[in-house]
Amino acid sequence: MNKAREFDQSVVAELRALLGERVSTSAAVREHHGKDESYFPYALPDAVVFPHSTEEVRDVVDICRRHRVPMIPFGVGTSLEGHILAVNGGVTIDLSRMNHVLAIHEEDLDAVVQAGVTRKQLNEHIKHTGLFFPIDPGADATLGGMTATRASGTNAVRYGTMRENVLSLKVVLPDGRIIQTSRRAKKSAAGYDLTRLFVGSEGTLGIITEVSLRLYPMQEAMSAAVCAFPTLRDAVDCVLAVTQHAIGVEFVVKGCPRRVAIDY
Ligand SMILES: Cc1cc2nc3c(=O)[nH]c(=O)nc-3n(C[C@H](O)[C@H](O)[C@H](O)COP(=O)(O)OP(=O)(O)OC[C@H]3O[C@@H](n4cnc5c(N)ncnc54)[C@H](O)[C@@H]3O)c2cc1C
């Protein structure tokens, strides 16, 4: 049964009353949102919306919930495991136009961004401060999408993953409530750790609209080297030894059948 054929067009009418031109049912836009970087075939949503604010996301969620229509949060669609496929149709909520850096707290080493800001956009925005955000999955993904997939990257050995670097989130829950999971303060232990519940929730628990993140000072000096090892075991032992000596390093391991190289 093709669930997409059952889509209630009055949903589109209500979405248009809310967002006007920022609702699309065109084939091209639906196709763009019906495929990620995985090998899975296209699965198109029935409509795509482009909210600008947390309140607009909440109002979209309210419409979808009343009509019992699936909702798919969407960053820039770089995920690798079919996350954003609309297998039962529904409405894709594209957060990419929520792309404002809301606050930079240089002295506290943190930033607050809308979920559609990409990691490169954030680093460009703060480069004059001498700070940077280190999590670097290959794609220039949104920070909302990176939070939802608990992304990591080449800097994970030194700086951790999104799990260690998200301080707080603003989230629209499926019932339309807007919650803030925590405060910016790094020491904050009252109640459940909701932040960590949403990091890695892959769009299933709520729609992240704002992210507070740790920032780090840029190194004053960096050097790079390539070391070749006869086996993967030797390379891993070297990484462990260097890390245990508390030497700040970032590793990229490149493997081929006959040798393993580490750039650092
Ligand atoms: C070339 C390449 C290299 C990569 N390398 C790595 C790597 O080294 N390490 C690693 O960890 N990952 C890696 N990735 C995966 C990468 O982490 C994800 O593609 C990225 O985090 C997804 O971000 P996005 O903005 O594209 O989200 P999308 O792909 O649009 O969405 C991903 C998931 O998050 C949900 N989502 C998106 N935005 C929100 C939101 N605001 N609120 C709630 N849910 C949301 C979606 O529903 C979906 O489930 C790589 C990807 C590529 C293409």
Coordinates of C-alpha atoms and ligand atoms in Angstrom, one line a residue:
M1 CA 0.0 0.0 0.0
N2 CA 1.4 3.4 -0.9
K3 CA 0.8 5.5 2.2
A4 CA 1.8 8.7 0.3
R5 CA -1.4 8.4 -1.7
E6 CA -3.5 8.8 1.5
F7 CA -1.9 12.2 2.3
D8 CA -4.6 14.6 3.4
Q9 CA -4.2 17.8 1.2
S10 CA -5.8 19.9 3.9
V11 CA -2.5 19.5 5.7
V12 CA -0.8 21.4 2.9
A13 CA -3.5 24.1 3.1
E14 CA -2.9 24.6 6.8
L15 CA 0.9 24.6 6.4
R16 CA 0.6 27.2 3.6
A17 CA -1.6 29.4 5.8
L18 CA 1.3 29.3 8.4
L19 CA 4.4 29.5 6.2
G20 CA 3.2 30.7 2.8
E21 CA 5.8 30.1 0.1
R22 CA 8.0 28.2 2.5
V23 CA 5.9 25.0 1.9
S24 CA 6.8 23.0 -1.2
T25 CA 5.2 20.0 -2.8
S26 CA 7.2 20.2 -6.0
A27 CA 8.8 17.0 -7.2
A28 CA 12.3 18.5 -7.3
V29 CA 12.2 19.6 -3.7
R30 CA 10.6 16.4 -2.5
E31 CA 13.2 14.4 -4.4
H32 CA 16.0 16.4 -2.8
H33 CA 14.5 15.5 0.6
G34 CA 13.8 11.9 -0.2
K35 CA 17.4 10.7 -0.5
D36 CA 20.5 11.0 1.7
E37 CA 24.1 9.8 1.1
S38 CA 23.1 6.1 1.7
Y39 CA 22.5 3.5 -1.0
F40 CA 18.8 3.3 -0.1
P41 CA 16.3 4.2 -2.8
Y42 CA 14.3 7.4 -2.8
A43 CA 11.4 7.7 -0.3
L44 CA 9.8 11.1 -0.9
P45 CA 7.9 13.1 1.7
D46 CA 4.5 14.6 0.6
A47 CA 5.5 18.1 1.5
V48 CA 8.6 20.0 2.7
V49 CA 8.5 23.0 5.0
F50 CA 11.2 25.6 5.8
P51 CA 10.6 27.2 9.2
H52 CA 12.5 30.2 10.5
S53 CA 11.9 29.9 14.2
T54 CA 11.2 27.5 17.1
E55 CA 7.7 28.7 17.3
E56 CA 7.1 28.0 13.6
V57 CA 8.5 24.4 14.1
R58 CA 6.0 24.0 17.0
D59 CA 3.1 25.2 14.9
V60 CA 4.1 22.7 12.1
V61 CA 4.3 19.9 14.6
D62 CA 0.9 20.9 15.9
I63 CA -0.6 20.6 12.4
C64 CA 1.1 17.3 11.7
R65 CA 0.1 15.8 15.1
R66 CA -3.6 16.8 14.6
H67 CA -3.6 15.1 11.2
R68 CA -1.5 12.2 12.4
V69 CA 1.1 12.8 9.6
P70 CA 4.7 11.6 9.9
M71 CA 7.3 14.4 10.5
I72 CA 10.9 14.1 9.4
P73 CA 13.4 16.6 10.7
F74 CA 16.1 17.4 8.1
G75 CA 19.4 19.3 8.2
V76 CA 21.2 19.0 4.9
G77 CA 20.6 15.3 4.2
T78 CA 24.2 14.1 4.5
S79 CA 23.5 11.2 6.8
L80 CA 24.7 7.8 5.6
E81 CA 22.1 5.3 6.9
G82 CA 18.8 6.3 5.3
H83 CA 17.8 8.5 8.3
I84 CA 15.8 11.1 6.5
L85 CA 13.8 8.8 4.1
A86 CA 10.1 9.4 4.3
V87 CA 9.2 5.7 4.2
N88 CA 5.5 6.5 5.1
G89 CA 5.4 9.9 3.4
G90 CA 4.5 12.9 5.5
V91 CA 6.1 16.3 6.1
T92 CA 9.9 16.9 6.0
I93 CA 10.8 19.8 8.3
D94 CA 14.0 21.3 6.8
L95 CA 15.9 23.3 9.4
S96 CA 18.5 24.7 7.1
R97 CA 17.0 28.2 7.0
M98 CA 17.3 28.4 10.8
N99 CA 20.9 29.3 10.3
H100 CA 21.7 32.1 12.8
V101 CA 24.5 32.1 15.3
L102 CA 22.6 33.4 18.3
A103 CA 25.4 34.1 20.8
I104 CA 29.2 33.6 21.3
H105 CA 30.4 33.6 24.9
E106 CA 34.1 33.9 24.4
E107 CA 35.0 34.1 28.1
D108 CA 32.8 31.0 28.8
L109 CA 34.0 29.1 25.7
D110 CA 30.6 28.3 24.3
A111 CA 28.2 29.3 21.5
V112 CA 24.5 29.1 21.0
V113 CA 23.3 28.5 17.4
Q114 CA 20.1 27.7 15.6
A115 CA 20.0 24.1 14.5
G116 CA 20.5 24.8 10.8
V117 CA 23.9 26.4 11.3
T118 CA 26.6 24.2 9.7
R119 CA 29.9 23.4 11.4
K120 CA 31.9 25.4 8.8
Q121 CA 29.6 28.3 9.1
L122 CA 30.1 28.4 12.9
N123 CA 33.9 28.2 12.5
E124 CA 33.9 31.0 9.9
H125 CA 31.8 33.1 12.2
I126 CA 34.1 32.7 15.2
K127 CA 37.5 32.6 13.5
H128 CA 38.4 36.2 14.6
T129 CA 38.0 35.1 18.3
G130 CA 40.8 32.5 18.3
L131 CA 38.2 29.9 19.2
F132 CA 36.9 26.9 17.1
F133 CA 34.5 24.1 17.2
P134 CA 36.3 20.8 16.6
I135 CA 33.8 18.2 15.6
D136 CA 34.4 17.5 11.9
P137 CA 32.4 14.7 10.2
G138 CA 33.5 14.8 6.5
A139 CA 30.3 16.6 5.5
D140 CA 29.5 20.2 6.2
A141 CA 26.5 19.1 8.2
T142 CA 24.1 21.2 10.3
L143 CA 24.8 21.3 14.1
G144 CA 21.3 20.1 14.6
G145 CA 21.8 17.1 12.4
M146 CA 25.2 16.4 13.9
T147 CA 23.6 16.4 17.4
A148 CA 20.9 14.1 16.2
T149 CA 23.4 11.6 14.8
R150 CA 25.9 12.1 17.6
A151 CA 28.5 12.9 15.0
S152 CA 32.3 12.5 15.4
G153 CA 35.2 12.9 13.1
T154 CA 39.0 13.1 12.8
N155 CA 39.3 15.1 16.0
A156 CA 37.3 12.6 18.2
V157 CA 40.4 11.2 20.0
R158 CA 41.2 14.6 21.3
Y159 CA 37.9 16.5 21.6
G160 CA 35.3 13.7 21.8
T161 CA 32.1 13.6 19.8
M162 CA 28.9 15.6 19.9
R163 CA 28.1 13.8 23.1
E164 CA 30.9 15.5 24.9
N165 CA 30.4 18.9 23.2
V166 CA 26.7 19.7 23.4
L167 CA 25.9 21.7 26.6
S168 CA 22.2 22.2 26.1
L169 CA 19.4 22.0 23.5
K170 CA 16.1 23.7 22.7
V171 CA 13.7 21.0 21.5
V172 CA 10.1 20.9 20.1
L173 CA 8.6 17.7 21.4
P174 CA 6.1 15.7 19.3
D175 CA 3.2 17.0 21.5
G176 CA 4.2 20.6 20.7
R177 CA 5.9 21.5 24.0
I178 CA 9.2 23.5 23.7
I179 CA 11.8 22.5 26.3
Q180 CA 15.3 23.6 27.2
T181 CA 17.2 20.5 28.3
S182 CA 19.8 22.3 30.5
R183 CA 21.5 25.6 31.1
R184 CA 24.9 26.7 29.7
A185 CA 26.7 26.1 33.0
K186 CA 29.1 23.2 32.6
K187 CA 28.4 22.0 36.2
S188 CA 24.7 21.3 36.0
A189 CA 23.4 18.1 37.5
A190 CA 19.8 18.6 38.6
G191 CA 17.3 16.1 37.2
Y192 CA 17.6 13.8 34.3
D193 CA 20.3 14.4 31.7
L194 CA 17.9 15.2 28.9
T195 CA 20.6 16.7 26.7
R196 CA 22.4 13.4 26.4
L197 CA 19.0 11.7 25.7
F198 CA 18.5 13.8 22.6
V199 CA 22.1 13.6 21.4
G200 CA 22.0 10.6 19.0
S201 CA 18.2 10.4 19.0
E202 CA 18.2 10.6 15.1
G203 CA 15.0 12.7 14.9
T204 CA 12.8 10.3 16.8
L205 CA 12.3 12.1 20.1
G206 CA 11.9 15.7 19.1
I207 CA 13.0 18.5 16.8
I208 CA 16.2 20.3 17.9
T209 CA 15.9 24.0 17.2
E210 CA 18.8 25.5 19.2
V211 CA 22.2 24.0 20.3
S212 CA 24.6 25.3 22.9
L213 CA 28.1 24.0 22.2
R214 CA 31.6 24.0 23.7
L215 CA 34.3 26.0 21.9
Y216 CA 38.1 25.5 22.2
P217 CA 41.0 27.8 21.8
M218 CA 43.0 27.3 18.6
Q219 CA 46.5 25.9 19.2
E220 CA 49.2 28.6 19.1
A221 CA 51.4 26.2 17.1
M222 CA 50.8 23.0 15.2
S223 CA 53.0 20.6 13.4
A224 CA 52.2 17.6 11.2
A225 CA 53.9 14.4 10.5
V226 CA 53.1 11.1 8.8
C227 CA 54.2 7.9 10.5
A228 CA 54.0 4.5 8.7
F229 CA 53.5 1.3 10.7
P230 CA 53.8 -2.3 9.6
T231 CA 50.5 -3.3 11.2
L232 CA 47.3 -1.8 12.5
R233 CA 48.2 -3.1 16.0
D234 CA 51.4 -1.1 16.0
A235 CA 49.6 2.1 14.9
V236 CA 47.0 1.6 17.7
D237 CA 49.7 1.0 20.3
C238 CA 51.4 4.3 19.2
V239 CA 48.1 6.2 19.5
L240 CA 47.6 4.8 23.0
A241 CA 51.2 5.6 24.1
V242 CA 51.0 9.2 22.8
T243 CA 47.6 9.7 24.4
Q244 CA 48.8 8.3 27.8
H245 CA 51.6 10.8 27.8
A246 CA 49.0 13.5 27.7
I247 CA 50.4 14.9 24.4
G248 CA 47.7 16.8 22.5
V249 CA 47.3 15.1 19.1
E250 CA 44.8 14.7 16.4
F251 CA 45.0 11.5 14.5
V252 CA 43.9 10.5 11.0
V253 CA 44.5 6.8 10.4
K254 CA 44.8 5.8 6.7
G255 CA 45.0 2.1 6.0
C256 CA 46.0 0.1 3.0
P257 CA 46.7 -3.7 2.9
R258 CA 50.4 -3.4 3.5
R259 CA 50.8 -0.5 5.9
V260 CA 49.0 1.9 8.2
A261 CA 49.8 5.6 8.4
I262 CA 48.9 8.1 11.0
D263 CA 48.8 11.9 10.2
Y264 CA 49.1 14.0 13.3
Ligands
LIG1 C1 31.5 12.3 3.5 C2 30.9 12.1 4.8 C3 31.8 11.7 5.9 C4 31.3 11.5 7.1 N1 32.1 11.2 8.2 C5 31.6 11.0 9.4 C6 32.5 10.7 10.5 O1 33.7 10.7 10.3 N2 32.0 10.6 11.7 C7 30.6 10.7 11.9 O2 30.1 10.5 13.1 N3 29.7 10.9 10.9 C8 30.2 11.1 9.7 N4 29.4 11.4 8.6 C9 27.9 11.4 8.9 C10 27.6 12.8 9.5 O3 27.8 12.8 10.8 C11 26.1 13.0 9.2 O4 25.9 13.0 7.9 C12 25.7 14.4 9.8 O5 25.9 14.5 11.1 C13 24.2 14.6 9.5 O6 23.9 16.0 9.5 P1 22.8 16.6 8.5 O7 22.7 18.1 8.9 O8 23.2 16.4 7.1 O9 21.5 15.8 9.0 P2 20.5 15.0 8.1 O10 21.2 14.0 7.3 O11 19.6 15.9 7.4 O12 19.7 14.2 9.2 C14 20.3 13.2 9.9 C15 19.4 12.7 11.0 O13 19.3 13.7 12.0 C16 17.9 14.1 12.1 N5 17.9 15.5 12.3 C17 18.5 16.5 11.5 N6 18.3 17.7 11.9 C18 17.6 17.5 13.1 C19 17.1 18.4 14.1 N7 17.3 19.8 14.0 N8 16.4 17.9 15.1 C20 16.2 16.6 15.3 N9 16.7 15.7 14.4 C21 17.3 16.2 13.3 C22 17.2 13.6 10.9 O14 15.8 13.4 11.0 C23 18.0 12.4 10.6 O15 17.5 11.3 11.4 C24 29.9 11.6 7.4 C25 29.0 11.9 6.3 C26 29.5 12.2 5.0 C27 28.6 12.5 3.9

